[in-house]
mmCIF file with all atom_site columns, C-alpha atoms in Angstrom:
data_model
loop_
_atom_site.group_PDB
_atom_site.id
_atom_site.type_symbol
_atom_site.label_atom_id
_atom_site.label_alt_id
_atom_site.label_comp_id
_atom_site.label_asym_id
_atom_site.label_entity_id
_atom_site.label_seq_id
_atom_site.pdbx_PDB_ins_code
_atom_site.Cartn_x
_atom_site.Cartn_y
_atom_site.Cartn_z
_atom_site.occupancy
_atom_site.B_iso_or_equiv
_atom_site.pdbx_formal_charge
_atom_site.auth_seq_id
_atom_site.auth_comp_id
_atom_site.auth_asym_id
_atom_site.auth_atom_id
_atom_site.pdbx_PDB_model_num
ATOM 1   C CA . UNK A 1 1   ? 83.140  -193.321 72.842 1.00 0.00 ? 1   UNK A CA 1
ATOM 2   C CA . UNK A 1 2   ? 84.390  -195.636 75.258 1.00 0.00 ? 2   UNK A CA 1
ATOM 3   C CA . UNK A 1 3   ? 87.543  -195.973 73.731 1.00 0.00 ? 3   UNK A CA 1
ATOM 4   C CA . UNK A 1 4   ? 87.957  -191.945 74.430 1.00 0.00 ? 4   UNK A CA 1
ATOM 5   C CA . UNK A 1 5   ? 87.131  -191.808 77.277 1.00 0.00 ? 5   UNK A CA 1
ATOM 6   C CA . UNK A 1 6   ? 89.422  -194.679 78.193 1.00 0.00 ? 6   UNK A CA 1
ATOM 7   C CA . UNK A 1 7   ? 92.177  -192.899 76.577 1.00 0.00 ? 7   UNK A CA 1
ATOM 8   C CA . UNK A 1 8   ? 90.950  -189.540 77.939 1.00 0.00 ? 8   UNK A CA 1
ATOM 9   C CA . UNK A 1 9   ? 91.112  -190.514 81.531 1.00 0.00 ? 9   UNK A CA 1
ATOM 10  C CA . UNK A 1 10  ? 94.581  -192.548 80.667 1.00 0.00 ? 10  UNK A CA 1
ATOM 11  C CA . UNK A 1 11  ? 96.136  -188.824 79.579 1.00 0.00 ? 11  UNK A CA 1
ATOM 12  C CA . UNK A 1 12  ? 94.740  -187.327 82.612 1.00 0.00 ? 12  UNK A CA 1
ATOM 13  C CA . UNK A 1 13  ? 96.038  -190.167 84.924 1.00 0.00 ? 13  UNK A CA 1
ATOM 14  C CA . UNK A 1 14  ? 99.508  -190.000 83.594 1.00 0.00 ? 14  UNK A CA 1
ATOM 15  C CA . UNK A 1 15  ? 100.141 -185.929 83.911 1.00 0.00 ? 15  UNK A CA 1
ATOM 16  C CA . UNK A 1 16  ? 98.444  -186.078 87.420 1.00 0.00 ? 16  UNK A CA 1
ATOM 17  C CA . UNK A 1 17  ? 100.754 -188.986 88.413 1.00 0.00 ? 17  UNK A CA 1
ATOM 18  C CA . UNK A 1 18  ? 103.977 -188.593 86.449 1.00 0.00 ? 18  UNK A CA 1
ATOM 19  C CA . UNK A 1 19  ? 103.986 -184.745 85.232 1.00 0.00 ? 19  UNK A CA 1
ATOM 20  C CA . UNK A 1 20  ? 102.714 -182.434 87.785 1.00 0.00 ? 20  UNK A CA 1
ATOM 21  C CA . UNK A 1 21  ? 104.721 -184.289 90.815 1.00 0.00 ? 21  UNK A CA 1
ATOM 22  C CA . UNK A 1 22  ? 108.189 -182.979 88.622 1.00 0.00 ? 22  UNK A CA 1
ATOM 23  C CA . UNK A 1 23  ? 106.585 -179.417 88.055 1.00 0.00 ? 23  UNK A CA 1
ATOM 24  C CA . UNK A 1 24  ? 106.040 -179.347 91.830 1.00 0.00 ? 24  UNK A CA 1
ATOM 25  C CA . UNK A 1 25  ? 109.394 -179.975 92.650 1.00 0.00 ? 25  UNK A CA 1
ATOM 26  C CA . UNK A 1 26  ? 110.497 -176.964 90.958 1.00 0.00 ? 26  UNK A CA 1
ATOM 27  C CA . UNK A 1 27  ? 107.858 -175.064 92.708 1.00 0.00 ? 27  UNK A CA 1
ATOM 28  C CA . UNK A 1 28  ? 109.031 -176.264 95.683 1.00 0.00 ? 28  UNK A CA 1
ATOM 29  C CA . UNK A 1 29  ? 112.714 -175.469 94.501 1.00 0.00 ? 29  UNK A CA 1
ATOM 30  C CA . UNK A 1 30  ? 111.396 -171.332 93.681 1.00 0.00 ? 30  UNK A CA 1
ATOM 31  C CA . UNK A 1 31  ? 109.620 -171.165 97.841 1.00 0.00 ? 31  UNK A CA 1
ATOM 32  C CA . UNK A 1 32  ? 107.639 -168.754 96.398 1.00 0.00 ? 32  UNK A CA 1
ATOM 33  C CA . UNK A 1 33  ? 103.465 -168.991 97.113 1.00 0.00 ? 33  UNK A CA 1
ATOM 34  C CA . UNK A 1 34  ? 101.935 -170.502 94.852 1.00 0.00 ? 34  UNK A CA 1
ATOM 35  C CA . UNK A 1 35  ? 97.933  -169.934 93.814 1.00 0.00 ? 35  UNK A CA 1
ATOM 36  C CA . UNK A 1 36  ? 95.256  -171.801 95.585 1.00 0.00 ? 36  UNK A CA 1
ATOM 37  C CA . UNK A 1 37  ? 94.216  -173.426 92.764 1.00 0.00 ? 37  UNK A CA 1
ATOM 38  C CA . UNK A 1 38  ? 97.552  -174.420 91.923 1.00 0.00 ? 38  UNK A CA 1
ATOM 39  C CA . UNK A 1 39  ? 97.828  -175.637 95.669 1.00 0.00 ? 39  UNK A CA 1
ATOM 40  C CA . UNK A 1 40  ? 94.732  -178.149 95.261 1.00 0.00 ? 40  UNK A CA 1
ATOM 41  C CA . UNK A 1 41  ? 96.015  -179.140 91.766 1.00 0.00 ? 41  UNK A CA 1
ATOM 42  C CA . UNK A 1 42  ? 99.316  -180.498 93.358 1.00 0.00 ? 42  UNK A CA 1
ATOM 43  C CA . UNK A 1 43  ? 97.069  -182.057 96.528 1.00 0.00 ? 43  UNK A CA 1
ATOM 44  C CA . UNK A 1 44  ? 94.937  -183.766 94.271 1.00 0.00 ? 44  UNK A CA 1
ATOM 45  C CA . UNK A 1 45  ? 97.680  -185.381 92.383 1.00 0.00 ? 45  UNK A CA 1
ATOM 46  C CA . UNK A 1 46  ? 99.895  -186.382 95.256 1.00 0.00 ? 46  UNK A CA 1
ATOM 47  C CA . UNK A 1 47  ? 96.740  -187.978 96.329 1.00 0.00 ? 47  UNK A CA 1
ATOM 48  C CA . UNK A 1 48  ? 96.049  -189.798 93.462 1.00 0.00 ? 48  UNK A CA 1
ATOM 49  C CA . UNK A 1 49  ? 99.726  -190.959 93.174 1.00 0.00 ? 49  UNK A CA 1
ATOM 50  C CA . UNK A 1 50  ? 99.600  -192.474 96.796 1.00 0.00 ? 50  UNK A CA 1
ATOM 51  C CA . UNK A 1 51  ? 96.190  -194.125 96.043 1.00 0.00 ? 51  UNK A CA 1
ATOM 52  C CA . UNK A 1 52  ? 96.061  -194.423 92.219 1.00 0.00 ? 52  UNK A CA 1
ATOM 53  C CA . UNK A 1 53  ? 95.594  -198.354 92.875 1.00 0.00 ? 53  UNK A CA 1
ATOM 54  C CA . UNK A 1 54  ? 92.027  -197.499 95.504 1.00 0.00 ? 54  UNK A CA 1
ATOM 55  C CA . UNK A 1 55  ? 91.176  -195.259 92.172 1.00 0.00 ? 55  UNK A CA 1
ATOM 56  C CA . UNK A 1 56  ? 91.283  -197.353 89.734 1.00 0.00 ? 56  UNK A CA 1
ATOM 57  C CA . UNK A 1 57  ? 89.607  -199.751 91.451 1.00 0.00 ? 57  UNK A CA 1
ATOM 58  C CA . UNK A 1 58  ? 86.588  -196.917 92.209 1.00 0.00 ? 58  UNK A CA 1
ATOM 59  C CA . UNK A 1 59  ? 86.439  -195.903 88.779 1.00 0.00 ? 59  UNK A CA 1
ATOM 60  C CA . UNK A 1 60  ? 86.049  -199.501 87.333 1.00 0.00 ? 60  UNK A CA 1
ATOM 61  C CA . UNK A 1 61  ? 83.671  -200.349 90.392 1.00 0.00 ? 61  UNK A CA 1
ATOM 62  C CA . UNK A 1 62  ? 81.618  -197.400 89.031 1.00 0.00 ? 62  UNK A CA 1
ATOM 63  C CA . UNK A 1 63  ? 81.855  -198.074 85.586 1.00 0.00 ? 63  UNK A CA 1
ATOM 64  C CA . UNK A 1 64  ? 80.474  -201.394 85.760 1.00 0.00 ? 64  UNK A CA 1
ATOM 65  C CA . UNK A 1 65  ? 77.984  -200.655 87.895 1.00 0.00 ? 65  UNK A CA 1
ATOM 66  C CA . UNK A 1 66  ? 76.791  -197.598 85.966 1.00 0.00 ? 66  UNK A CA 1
ATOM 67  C CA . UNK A 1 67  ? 76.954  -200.576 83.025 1.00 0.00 ? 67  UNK A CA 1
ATOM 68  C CA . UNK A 1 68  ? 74.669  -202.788 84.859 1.00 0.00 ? 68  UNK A CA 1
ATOM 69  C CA . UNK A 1 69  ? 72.073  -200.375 85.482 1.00 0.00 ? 69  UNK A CA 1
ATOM 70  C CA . UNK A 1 70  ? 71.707  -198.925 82.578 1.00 0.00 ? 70  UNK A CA 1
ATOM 71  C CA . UNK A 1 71  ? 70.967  -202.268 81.537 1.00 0.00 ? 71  UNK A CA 1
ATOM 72  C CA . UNK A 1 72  ? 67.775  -202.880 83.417 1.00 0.00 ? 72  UNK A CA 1
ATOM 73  C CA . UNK A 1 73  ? 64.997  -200.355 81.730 1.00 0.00 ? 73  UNK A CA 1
ATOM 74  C CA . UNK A 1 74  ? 64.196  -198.017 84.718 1.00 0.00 ? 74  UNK A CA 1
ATOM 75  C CA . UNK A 1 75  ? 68.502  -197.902 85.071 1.00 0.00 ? 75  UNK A CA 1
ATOM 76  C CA . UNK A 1 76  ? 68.326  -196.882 81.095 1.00 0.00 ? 76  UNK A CA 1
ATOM 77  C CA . UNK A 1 77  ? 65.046  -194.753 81.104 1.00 0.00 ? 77  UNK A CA 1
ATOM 78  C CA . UNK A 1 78  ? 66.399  -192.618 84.100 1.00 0.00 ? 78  UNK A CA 1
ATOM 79  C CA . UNK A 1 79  ? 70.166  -192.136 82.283 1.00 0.00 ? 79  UNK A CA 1
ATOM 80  C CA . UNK A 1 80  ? 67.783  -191.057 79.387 1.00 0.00 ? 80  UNK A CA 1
ATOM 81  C CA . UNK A 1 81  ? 65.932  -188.801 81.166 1.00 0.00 ? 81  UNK A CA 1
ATOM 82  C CA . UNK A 1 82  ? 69.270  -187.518 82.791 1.00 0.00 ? 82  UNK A CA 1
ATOM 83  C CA . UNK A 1 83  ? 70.716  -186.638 79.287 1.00 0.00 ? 83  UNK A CA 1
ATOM 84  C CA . UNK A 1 84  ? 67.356  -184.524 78.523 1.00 0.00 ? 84  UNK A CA 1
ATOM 85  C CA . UNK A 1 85  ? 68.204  -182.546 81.114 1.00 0.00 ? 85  UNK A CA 1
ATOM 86  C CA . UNK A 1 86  ? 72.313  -182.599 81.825 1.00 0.00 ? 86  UNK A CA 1
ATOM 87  C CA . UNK A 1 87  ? 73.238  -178.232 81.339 1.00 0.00 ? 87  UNK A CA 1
ATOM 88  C CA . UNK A 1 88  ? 75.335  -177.527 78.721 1.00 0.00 ? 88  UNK A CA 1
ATOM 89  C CA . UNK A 1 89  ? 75.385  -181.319 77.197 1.00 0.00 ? 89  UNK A CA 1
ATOM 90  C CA . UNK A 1 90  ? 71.304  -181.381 76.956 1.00 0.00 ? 90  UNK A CA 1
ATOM 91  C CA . UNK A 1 91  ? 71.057  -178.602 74.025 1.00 0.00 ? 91  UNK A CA 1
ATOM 92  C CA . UNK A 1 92  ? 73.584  -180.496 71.561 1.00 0.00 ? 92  UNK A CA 1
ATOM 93  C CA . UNK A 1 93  ? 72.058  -183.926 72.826 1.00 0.00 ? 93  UNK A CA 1
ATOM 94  C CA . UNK A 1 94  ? 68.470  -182.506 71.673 1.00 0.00 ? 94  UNK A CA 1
ATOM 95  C CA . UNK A 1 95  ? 69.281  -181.413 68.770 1.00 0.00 ? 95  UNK A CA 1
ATOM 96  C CA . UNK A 1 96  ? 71.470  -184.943 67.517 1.00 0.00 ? 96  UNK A CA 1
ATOM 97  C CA . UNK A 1 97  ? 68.015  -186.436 68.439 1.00 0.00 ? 97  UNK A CA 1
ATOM 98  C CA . UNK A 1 98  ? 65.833  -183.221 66.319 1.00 0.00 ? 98  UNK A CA 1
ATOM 99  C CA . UNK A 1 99  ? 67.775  -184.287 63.370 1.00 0.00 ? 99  UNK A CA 1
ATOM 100 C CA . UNK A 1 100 ? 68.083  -187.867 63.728 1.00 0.00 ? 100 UNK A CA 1
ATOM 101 C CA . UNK A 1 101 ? 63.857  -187.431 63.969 1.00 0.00 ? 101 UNK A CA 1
ATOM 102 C CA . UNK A 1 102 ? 63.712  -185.312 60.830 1.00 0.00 ? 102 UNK A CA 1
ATOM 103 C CA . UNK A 1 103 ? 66.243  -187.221 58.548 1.00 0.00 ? 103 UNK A CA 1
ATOM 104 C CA . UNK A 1 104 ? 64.583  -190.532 59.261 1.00 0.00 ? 104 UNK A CA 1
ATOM 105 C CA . UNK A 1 105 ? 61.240  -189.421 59.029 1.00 0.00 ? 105 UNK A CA 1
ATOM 106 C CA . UNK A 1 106 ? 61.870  -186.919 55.814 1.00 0.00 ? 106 UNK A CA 1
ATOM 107 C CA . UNK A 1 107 ? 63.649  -189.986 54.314 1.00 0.00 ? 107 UNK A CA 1
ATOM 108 C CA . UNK A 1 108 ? 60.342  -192.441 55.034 1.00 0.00 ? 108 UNK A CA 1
ATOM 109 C CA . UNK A 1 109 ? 57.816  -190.267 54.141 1.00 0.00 ? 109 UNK A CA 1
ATOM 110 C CA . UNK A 1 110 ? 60.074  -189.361 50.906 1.00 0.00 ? 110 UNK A CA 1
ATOM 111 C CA . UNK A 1 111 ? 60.010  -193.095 49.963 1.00 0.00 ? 111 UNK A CA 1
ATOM 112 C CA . UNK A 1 112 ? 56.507  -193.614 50.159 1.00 0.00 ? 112 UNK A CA 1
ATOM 113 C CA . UNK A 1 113 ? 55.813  -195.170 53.572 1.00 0.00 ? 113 UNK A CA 1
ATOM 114 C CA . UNK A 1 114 ? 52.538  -193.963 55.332 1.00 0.00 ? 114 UNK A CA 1
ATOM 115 C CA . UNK A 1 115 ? 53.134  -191.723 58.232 1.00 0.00 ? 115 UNK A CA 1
ATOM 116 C CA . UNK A 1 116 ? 51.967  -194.263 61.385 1.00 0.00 ? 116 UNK A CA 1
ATOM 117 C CA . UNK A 1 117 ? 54.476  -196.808 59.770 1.00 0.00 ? 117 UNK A CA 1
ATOM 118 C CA . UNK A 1 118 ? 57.493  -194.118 59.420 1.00 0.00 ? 118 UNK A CA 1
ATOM 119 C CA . UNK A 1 119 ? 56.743  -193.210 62.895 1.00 0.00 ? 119 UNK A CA 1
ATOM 120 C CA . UNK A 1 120 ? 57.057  -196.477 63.970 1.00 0.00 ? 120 UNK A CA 1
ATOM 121 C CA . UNK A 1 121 ? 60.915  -196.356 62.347 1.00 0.00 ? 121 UNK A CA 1
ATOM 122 C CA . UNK A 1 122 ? 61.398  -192.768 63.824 1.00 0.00 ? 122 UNK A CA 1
ATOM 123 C CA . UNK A 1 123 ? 61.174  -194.474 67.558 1.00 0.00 ? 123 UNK A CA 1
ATOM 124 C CA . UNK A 1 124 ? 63.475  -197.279 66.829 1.00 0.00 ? 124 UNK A CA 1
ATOM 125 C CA . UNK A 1 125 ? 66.306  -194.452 65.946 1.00 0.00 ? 125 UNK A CA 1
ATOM 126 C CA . UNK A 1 126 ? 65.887  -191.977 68.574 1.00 0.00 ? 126 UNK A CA 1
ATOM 127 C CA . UNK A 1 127 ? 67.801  -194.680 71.542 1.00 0.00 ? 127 UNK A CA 1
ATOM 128 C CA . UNK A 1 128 ? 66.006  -192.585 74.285 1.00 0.00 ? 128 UNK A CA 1
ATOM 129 C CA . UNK A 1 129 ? 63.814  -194.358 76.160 1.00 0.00 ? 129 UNK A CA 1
ATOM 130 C CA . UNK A 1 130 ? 61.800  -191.040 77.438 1.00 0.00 ? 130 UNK A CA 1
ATOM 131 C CA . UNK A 1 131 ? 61.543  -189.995 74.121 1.00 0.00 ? 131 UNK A CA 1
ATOM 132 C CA . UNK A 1 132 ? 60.391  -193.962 72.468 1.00 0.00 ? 132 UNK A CA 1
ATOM 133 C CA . UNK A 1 133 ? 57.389  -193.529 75.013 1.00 0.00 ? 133 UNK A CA 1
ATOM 134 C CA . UNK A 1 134 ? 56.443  -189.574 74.307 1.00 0.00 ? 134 UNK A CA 1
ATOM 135 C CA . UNK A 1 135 ? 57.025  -191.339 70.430 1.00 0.00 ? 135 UNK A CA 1
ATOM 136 C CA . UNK A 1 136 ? 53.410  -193.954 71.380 1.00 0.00 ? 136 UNK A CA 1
ATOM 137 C CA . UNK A 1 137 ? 51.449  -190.952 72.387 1.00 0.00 ? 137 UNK A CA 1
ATOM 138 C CA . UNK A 1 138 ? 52.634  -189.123 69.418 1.00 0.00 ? 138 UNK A CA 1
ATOM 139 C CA . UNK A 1 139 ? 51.605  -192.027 66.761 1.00 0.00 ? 139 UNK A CA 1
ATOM 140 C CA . UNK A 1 140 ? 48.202  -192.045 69.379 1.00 0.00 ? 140 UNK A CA 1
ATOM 141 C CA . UNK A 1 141 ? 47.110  -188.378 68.579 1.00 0.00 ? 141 UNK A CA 1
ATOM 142 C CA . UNK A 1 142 ? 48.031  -188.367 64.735 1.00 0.00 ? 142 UNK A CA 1
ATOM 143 C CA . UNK A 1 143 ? 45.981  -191.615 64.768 1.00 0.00 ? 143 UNK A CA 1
ATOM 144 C CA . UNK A 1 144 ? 43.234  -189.753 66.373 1.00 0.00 ? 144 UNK A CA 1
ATOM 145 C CA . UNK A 1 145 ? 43.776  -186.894 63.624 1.00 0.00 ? 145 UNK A CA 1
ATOM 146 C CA . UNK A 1 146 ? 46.009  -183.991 65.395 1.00 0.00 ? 146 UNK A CA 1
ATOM 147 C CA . UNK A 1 147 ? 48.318  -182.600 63.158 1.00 0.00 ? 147 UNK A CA 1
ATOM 148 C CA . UNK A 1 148 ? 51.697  -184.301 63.897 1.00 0.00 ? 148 UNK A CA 1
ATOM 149 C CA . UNK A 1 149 ? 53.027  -180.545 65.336 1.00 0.00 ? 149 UNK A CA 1
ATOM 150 C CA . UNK A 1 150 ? 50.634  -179.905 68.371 1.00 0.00 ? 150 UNK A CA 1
ATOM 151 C CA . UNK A 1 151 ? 51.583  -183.462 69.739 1.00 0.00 ? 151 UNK A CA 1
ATOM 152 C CA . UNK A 1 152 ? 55.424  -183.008 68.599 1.00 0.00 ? 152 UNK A CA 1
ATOM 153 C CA . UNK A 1 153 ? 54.882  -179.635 71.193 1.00 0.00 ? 153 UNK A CA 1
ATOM 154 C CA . UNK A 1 154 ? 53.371  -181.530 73.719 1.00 0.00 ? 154 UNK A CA 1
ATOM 155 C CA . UNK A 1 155 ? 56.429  -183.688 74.216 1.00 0.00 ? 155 UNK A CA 1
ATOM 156 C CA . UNK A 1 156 ? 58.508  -180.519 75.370 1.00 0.00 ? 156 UNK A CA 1
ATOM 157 C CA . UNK A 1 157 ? 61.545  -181.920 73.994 1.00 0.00 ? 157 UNK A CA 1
ATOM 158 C CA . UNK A 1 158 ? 61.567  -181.002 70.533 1.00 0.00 ? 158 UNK A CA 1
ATOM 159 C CA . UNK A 1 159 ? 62.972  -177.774 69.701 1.00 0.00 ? 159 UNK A CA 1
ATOM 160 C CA . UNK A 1 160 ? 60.368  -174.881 68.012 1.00 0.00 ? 160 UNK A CA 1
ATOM 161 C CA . UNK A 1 161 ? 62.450  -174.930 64.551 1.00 0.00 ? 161 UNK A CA 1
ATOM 162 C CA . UNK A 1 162 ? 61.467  -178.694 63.764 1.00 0.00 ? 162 UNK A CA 1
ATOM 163 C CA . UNK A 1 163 ? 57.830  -178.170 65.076 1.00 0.00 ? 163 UNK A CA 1
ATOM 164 C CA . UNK A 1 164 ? 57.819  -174.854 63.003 1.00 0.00 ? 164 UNK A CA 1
ATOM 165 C CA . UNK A 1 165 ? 58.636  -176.572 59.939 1.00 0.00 ? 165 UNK A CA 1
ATOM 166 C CA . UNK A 1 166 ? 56.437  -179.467 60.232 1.00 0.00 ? 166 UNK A CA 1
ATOM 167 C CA . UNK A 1 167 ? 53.734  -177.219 60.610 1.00 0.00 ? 167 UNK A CA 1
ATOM 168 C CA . UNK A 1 168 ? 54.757  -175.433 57.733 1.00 0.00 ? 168 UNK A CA 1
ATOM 169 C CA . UNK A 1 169 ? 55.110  -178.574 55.709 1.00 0.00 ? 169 UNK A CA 1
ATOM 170 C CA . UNK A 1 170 ? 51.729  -180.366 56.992 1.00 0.00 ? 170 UNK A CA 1
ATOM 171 C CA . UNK A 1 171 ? 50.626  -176.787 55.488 1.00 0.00 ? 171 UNK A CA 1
ATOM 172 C CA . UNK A 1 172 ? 51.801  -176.541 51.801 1.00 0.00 ? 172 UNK A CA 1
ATOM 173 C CA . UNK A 1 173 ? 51.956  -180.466 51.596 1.00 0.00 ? 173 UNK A CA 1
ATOM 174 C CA . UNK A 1 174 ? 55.589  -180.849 51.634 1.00 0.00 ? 174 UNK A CA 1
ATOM 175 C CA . UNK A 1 175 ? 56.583  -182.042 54.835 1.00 0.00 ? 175 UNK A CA 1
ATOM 176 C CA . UNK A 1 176 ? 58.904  -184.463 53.920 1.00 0.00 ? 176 UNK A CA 1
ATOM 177 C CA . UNK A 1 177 ? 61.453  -181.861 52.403 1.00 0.00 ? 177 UNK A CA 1
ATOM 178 C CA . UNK A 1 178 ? 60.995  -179.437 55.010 1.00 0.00 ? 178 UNK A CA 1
ATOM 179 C CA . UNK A 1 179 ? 61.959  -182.370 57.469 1.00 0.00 ? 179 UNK A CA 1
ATOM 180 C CA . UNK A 1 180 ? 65.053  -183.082 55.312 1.00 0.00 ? 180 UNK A CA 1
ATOM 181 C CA . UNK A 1 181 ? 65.941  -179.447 55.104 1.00 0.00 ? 181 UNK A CA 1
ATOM 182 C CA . UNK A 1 182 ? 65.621  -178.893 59.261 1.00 0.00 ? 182 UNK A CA 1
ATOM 183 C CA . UNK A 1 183 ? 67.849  -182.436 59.646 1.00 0.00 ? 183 UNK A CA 1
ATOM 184 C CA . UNK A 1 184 ? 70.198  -180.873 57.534 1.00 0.00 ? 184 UNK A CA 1
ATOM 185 C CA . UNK A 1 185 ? 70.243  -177.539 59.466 1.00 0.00 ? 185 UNK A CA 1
ATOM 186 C CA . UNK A 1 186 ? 70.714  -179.740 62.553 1.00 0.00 ? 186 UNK A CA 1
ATOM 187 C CA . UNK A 1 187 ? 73.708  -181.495 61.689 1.00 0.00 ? 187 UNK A CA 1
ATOM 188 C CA . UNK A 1 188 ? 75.097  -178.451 60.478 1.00 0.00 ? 188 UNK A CA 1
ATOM 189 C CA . UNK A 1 189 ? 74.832  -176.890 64.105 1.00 0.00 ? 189 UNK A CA 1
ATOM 190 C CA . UNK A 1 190 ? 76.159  -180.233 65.777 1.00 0.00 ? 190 UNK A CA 1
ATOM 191 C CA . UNK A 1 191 ? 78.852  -180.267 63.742 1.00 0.00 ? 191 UNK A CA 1
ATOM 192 C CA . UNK A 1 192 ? 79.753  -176.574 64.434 1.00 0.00 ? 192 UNK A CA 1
ATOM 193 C CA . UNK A 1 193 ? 78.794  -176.451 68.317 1.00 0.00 ? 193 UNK A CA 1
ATOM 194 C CA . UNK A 1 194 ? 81.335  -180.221 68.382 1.00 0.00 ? 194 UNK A CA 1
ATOM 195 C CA . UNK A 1 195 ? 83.973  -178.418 66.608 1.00 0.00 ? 195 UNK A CA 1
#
């Protein structure tokens, strides 16, 4: 990911500096009005050709920084708790983590492991920190003897398809393949919604 978005903001950089200064020119060539968007477009990149030195220097200031505090865990438990709720990015992002929940624990409870120890596995994979903690209450309340779906609700992360079909597996003993089924249905939809 980094990579991208290194190469990403490279692309960008290079038509704002390089590309859209020669297009202006033959704007400028035509005296003919030109859009307002089109206006701030061409402001924004003489700007950033003037000062592209200040900007990189910004954007790798904020990198780093952003680097450094996700590093501490409040830094990392507040970008988590960002993603959860980021528009647009927060419905794929929840259901990466709905499948990556149901594969691994499908998978454990297919192989034979007991369900406190495969929920133990399910928080090392989900890499939220919001979600690792909602994870200890979970394992708390099937420990207590809740059904794994009313706690899985409680959260009010996990979408009603994967607490649908654990219900419906805790139900006809079968949970394990019902999880494997949803994670596939998951991945199916990330793949389609990233495509």
């Amino acid at each position: 990911p980094a990579f991208m978005v290194v190469v990403g903001i490279s692309v960008i950089s290079f038509l704002m500096i390089v590309i859209v200064p020669k297009i202006t020119a033959m704007f400028e060539k035509q005296e003919r009005s030109l859009p307002l968007i089109t206006q701030i477009l061409i402001q924004v990149c003489h700007f950033a050709g003037r000062y592209w030195p200040a900007m990189v220097l910004l954007v790798l200031g904020a990198f780093f920084f952003w680097r450094f505090w996700v590093s501490r865990p409040q830094g990392r438990k507040s970008w988590d708790r960002f993603k959860l709720w980021l528009p647009l990015y927060r419905d794929l992002y929840i259901r990466v983590i709905a499948g990556r929940f149901a594969r691994t624990l499908g998978t454990m409870l297919n192989s034979g492991l007991t369900m406190m120890t495969s929920l133990d596995v399910v928080k090392t994979v989900l890499q939220n920190r919001v979600l690792e903690e909602a994870m200890d209450e979970v394992k708390s309340d099937v420990r207590r003897g809740k059904d794994l779906s009313a706690p899985l609700r409680e959260v009010g992360y996990f979408p009603p398809l994967l607490i649908s079909m654990v219900e419906l597996g805790q139900r006809s003993g079968e949970l394990d393949a019902m999880l494997l089924r949803v994670a596939d249905t998951y991945d199916d939809e990330v793949e389609t919604n990233i495509d």
